Short mmCIF file of C-alpha atoms in Angstrom, two decimals:
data_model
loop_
_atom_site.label_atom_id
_atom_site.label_comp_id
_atom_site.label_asym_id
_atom_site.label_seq_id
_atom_site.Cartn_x
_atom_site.Cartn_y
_atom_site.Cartn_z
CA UNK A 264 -31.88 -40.70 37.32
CA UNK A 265 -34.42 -43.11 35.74
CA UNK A 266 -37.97 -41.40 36.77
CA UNK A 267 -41.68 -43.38 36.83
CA UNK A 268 -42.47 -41.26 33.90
CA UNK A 269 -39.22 -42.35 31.49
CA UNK A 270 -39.55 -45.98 32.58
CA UNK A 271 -43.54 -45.77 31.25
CA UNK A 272 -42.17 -44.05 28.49
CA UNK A 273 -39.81 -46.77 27.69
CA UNK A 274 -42.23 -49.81 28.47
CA UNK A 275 -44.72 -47.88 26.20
CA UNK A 276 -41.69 -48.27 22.76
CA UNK A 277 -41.58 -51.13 23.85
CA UNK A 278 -44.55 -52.60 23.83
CA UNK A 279 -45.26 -51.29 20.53
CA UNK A 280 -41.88 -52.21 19.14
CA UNK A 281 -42.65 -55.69 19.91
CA UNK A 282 -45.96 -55.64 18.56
CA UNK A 283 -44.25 -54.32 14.75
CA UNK A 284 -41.72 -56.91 15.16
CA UNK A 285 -44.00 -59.54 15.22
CA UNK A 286 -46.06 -58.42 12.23
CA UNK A 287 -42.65 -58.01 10.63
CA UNK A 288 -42.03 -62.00 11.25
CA UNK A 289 -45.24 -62.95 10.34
CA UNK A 290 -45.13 -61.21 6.77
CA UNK A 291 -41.53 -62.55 6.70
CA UNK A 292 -42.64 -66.15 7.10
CA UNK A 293 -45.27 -65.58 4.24
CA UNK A 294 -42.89 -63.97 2.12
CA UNK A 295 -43.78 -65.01 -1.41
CA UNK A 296 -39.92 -65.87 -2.81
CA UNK A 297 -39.37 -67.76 0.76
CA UNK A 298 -39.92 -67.83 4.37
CA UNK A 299 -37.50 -65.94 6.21
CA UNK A 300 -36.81 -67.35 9.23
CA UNK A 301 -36.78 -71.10 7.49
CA UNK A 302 -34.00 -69.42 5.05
CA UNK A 303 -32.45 -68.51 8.42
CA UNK A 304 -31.96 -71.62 10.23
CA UNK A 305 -34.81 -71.74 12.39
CA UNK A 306 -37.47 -74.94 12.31
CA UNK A 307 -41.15 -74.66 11.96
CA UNK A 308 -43.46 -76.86 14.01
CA UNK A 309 -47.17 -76.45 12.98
CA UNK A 310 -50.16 -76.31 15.13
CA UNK A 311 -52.44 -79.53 14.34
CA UNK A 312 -55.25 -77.23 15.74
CA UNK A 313 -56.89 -74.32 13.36
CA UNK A 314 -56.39 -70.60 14.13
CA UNK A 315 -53.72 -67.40 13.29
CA UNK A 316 -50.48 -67.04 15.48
CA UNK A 317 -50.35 -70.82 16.06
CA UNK A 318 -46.95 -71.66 14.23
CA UNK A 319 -44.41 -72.20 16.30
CA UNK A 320 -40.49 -70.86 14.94
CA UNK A 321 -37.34 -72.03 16.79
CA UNK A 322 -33.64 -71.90 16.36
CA UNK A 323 -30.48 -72.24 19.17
CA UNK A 324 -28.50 -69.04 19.81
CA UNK A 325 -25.12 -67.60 20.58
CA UNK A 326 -24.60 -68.62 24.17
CA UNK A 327 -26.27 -72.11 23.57
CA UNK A 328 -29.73 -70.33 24.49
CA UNK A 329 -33.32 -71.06 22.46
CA UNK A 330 -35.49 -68.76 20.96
CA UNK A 331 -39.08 -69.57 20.25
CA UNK A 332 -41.25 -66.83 18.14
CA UNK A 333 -45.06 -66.90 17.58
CA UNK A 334 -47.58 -64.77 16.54
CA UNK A 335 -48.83 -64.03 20.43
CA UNK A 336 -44.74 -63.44 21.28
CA UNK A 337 -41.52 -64.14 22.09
CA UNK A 338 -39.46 -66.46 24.27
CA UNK A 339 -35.39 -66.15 24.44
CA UNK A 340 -33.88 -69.00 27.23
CA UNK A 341 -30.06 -68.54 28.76
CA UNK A 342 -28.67 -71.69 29.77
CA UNK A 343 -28.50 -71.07 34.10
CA UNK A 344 -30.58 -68.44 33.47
CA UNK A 345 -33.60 -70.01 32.17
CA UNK A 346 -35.85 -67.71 29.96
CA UNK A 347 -38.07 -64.45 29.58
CA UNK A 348 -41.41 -64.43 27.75
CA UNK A 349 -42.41 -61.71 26.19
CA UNK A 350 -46.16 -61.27 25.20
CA UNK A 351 -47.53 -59.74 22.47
CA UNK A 352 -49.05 -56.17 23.79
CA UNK A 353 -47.95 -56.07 26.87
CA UNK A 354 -44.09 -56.69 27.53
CA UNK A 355 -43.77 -57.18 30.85
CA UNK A 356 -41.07 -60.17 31.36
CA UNK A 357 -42.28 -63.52 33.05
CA UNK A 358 -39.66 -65.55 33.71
CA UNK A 359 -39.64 -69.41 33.22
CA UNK A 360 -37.23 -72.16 34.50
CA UNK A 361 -36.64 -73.93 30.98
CA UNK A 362 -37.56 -74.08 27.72
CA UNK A 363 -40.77 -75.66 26.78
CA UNK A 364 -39.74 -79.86 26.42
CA UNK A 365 -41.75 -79.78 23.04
CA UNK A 366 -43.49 -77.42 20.85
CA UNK A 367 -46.24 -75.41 22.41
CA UNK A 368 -48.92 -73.17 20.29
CA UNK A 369 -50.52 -71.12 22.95
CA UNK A 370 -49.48 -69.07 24.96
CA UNK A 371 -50.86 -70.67 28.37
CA UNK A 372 -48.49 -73.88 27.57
CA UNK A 373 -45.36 -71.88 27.37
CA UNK A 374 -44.61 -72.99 30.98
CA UNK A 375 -45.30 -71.94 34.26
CA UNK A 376 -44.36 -68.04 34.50
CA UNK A 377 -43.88 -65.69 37.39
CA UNK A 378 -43.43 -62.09 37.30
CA UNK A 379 -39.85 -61.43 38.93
CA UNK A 380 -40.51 -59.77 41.96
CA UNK A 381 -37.05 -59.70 44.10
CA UNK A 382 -33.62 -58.29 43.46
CA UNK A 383 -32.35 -61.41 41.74
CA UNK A 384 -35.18 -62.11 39.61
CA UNK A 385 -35.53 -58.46 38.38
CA UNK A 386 -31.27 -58.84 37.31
CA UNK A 387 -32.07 -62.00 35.47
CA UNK A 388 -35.29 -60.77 33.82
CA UNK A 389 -32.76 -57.70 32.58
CA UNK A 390 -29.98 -59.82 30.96
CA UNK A 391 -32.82 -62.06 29.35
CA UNK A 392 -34.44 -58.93 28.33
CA UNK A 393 -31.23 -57.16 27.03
CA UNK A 394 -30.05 -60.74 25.12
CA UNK A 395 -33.56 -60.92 23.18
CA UNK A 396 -33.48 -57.21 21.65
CA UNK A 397 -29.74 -57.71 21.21
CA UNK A 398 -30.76 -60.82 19.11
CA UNK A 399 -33.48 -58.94 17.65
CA UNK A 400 -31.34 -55.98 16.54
CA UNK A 401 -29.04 -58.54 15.04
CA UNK A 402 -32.01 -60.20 13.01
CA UNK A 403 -33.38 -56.64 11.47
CA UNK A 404 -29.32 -56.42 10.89
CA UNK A 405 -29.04 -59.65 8.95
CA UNK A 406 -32.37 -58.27 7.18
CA UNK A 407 -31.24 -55.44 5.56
CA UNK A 408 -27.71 -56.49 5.04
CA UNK A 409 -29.54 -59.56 3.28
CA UNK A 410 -32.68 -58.27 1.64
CA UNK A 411 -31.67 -55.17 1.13
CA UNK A 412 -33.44 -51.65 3.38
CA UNK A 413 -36.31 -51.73 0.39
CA UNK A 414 -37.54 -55.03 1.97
CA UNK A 415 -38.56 -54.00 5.61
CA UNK A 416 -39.77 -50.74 4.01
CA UNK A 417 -42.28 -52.50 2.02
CA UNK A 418 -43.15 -54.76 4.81
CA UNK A 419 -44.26 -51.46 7.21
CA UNK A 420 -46.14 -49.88 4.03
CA UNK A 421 -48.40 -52.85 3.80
CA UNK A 422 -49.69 -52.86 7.81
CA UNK A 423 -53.13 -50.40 8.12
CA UNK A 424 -51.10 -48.52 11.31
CA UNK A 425 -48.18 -46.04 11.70
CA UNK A 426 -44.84 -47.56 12.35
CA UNK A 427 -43.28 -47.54 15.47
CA UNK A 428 -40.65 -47.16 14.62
CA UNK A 429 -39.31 -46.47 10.91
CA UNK A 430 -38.14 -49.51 8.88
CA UNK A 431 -34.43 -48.28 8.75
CA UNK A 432 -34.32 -47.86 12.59
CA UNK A 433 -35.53 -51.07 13.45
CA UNK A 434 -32.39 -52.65 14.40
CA UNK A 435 -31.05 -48.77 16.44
CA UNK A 436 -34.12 -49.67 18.21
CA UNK A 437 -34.30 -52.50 19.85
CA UNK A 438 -30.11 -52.14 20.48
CA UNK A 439 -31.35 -48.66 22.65
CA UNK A 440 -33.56 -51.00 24.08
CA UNK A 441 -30.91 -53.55 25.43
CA UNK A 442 -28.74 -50.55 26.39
CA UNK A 443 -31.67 -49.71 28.85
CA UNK A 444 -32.46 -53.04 30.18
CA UNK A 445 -31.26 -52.92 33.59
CA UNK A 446 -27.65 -52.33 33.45
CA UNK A 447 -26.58 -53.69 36.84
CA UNK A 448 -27.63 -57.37 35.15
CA UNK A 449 -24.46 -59.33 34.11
CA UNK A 450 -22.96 -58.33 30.53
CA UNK A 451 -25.13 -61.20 27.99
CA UNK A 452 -23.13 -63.37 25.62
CA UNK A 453 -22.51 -62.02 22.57
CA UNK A 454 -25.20 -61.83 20.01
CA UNK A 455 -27.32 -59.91 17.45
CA UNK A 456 -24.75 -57.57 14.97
CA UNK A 457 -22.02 -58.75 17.07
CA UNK A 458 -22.06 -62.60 16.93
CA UNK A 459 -23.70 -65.36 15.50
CA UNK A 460 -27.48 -65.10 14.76
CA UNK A 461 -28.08 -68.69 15.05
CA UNK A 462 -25.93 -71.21 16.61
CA UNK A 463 -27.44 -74.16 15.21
CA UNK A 464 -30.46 -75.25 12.90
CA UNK A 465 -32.50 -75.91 15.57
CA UNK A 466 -32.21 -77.20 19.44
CA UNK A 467 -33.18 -80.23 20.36
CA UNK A 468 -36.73 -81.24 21.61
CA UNK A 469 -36.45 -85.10 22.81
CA UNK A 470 -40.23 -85.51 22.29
CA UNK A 471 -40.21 -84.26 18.98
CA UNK A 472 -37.79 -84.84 16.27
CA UNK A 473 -36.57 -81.77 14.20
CA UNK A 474 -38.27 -81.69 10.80
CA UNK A 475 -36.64 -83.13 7.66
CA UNK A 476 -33.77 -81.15 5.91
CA UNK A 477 -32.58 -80.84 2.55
CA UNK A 478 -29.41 -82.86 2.71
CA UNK A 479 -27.24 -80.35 2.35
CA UNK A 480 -28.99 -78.53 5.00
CA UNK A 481 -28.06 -81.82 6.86
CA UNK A 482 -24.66 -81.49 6.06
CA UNK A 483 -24.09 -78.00 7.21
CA UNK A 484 -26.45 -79.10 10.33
CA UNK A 485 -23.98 -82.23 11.11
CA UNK A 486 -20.38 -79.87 11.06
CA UNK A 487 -22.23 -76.96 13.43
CA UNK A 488 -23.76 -79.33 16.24
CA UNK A 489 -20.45 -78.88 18.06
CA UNK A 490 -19.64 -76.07 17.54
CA UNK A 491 -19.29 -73.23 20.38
CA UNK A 492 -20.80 -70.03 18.95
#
């Protein structure tokens, strides 16, 4: 039986496993032989306004979903489902209806969020929930598979507080985190280690065209836009 005191415990890793995974992005975006998450897939929109956390990363998922990272968090969108945000220090899940239209740098134009509060909401909130870490495990996956285990090690020795979590259990982490999102919510599509990190370049944003791509990034871009993950 899950007791007040395990769930606090639970909410507590995660909070702080969020909070190391987002310093982990942000040194892999500045990453002096390439940004990560560009070498991924994912597209970039800058903020035109001045100010840290204000770059906005997004890429389309297994399952034709959208994530968006920032600096202030996290935002992983289910088609039917709609999406969960996840803010930096806190995680606890607001859900959303949609995806934002268009790039968004703070985290008050993400879209109008509510707290799921009934049966229904709380089931949805879980699957969104269990999809994002499962994507997230994938990613720290893909990391050390591609940059090798030195890389995320070096990344944690460089932040001025304790890790979380150590470097090589990054990825055992947040999957024990999906396991323990609420497991009466419907099974999520596959994703993470067990599918495709990125279904596409990017999604697309009608009000704001995808930035410019090498063209054989174009290439690669035109043969995947139809293709189910």
């Amino acid at each position: 039986m899950t007791t007040r005191r395990t769930r606090t415990d639970l909410r507590r890793r995660a909070v702080a496993l969020l909070d190391q995974q987002l310093w982990c992005w942000g040194r892999d975006v500045a990453r002096p032989e390439g940004n990560v998450l560009l070498g991924l897939g994912m597209c970039r929109y800058r903020s035109a306004e001045p100010g840290p956390d204000r770059t906005a990363y997004t890429g389309r998922v297994a399952g034709d979903g959208v994530v968006w990272l920032w600096g202030f968090g996290l935002l992983y969108c289910l088609p039917d489902l709609g999406g969960v945000f996840l803010r930096r220090n806190g995680f606890e899940p607001l859900l959303l209806d949609r995806p934002p239209g268009r790039p968004v740098h703070r985290p008050e134009h993400v879209g109008p969020c509510a707290r799921p509060v009934t049966a229904r909401q709380r089931a949805t909130a879980g699957t969104l929930v269990r999809a994002a870490a499962d994507w997230i495990a994938g990613y720290e996956h893909w990391v050390a598979e591609t940059l090798g285990a030195a890389y995320r090690e070096a990344t944690l020795a460089a932040r001025d507080k304790a890790p979380a979590v150590p470097a090589q259990d990054m990825a055992k982490a947040w999957g024990h985190l999906a396991k323990k999102a609420l497991r009466f919510a419907p099974q999520s599509p596959p994703g993470g280690a067990r599918g495709t990190l990125l279904a596409n370049v990017c999604p697309r944003i009608p009000s704001l065209p995808a930035p410019a791509l090498p063209r054989e990034r174009r290439e690669v871009a035109r043969q995947q836009r139809y293709r189910t993950a």
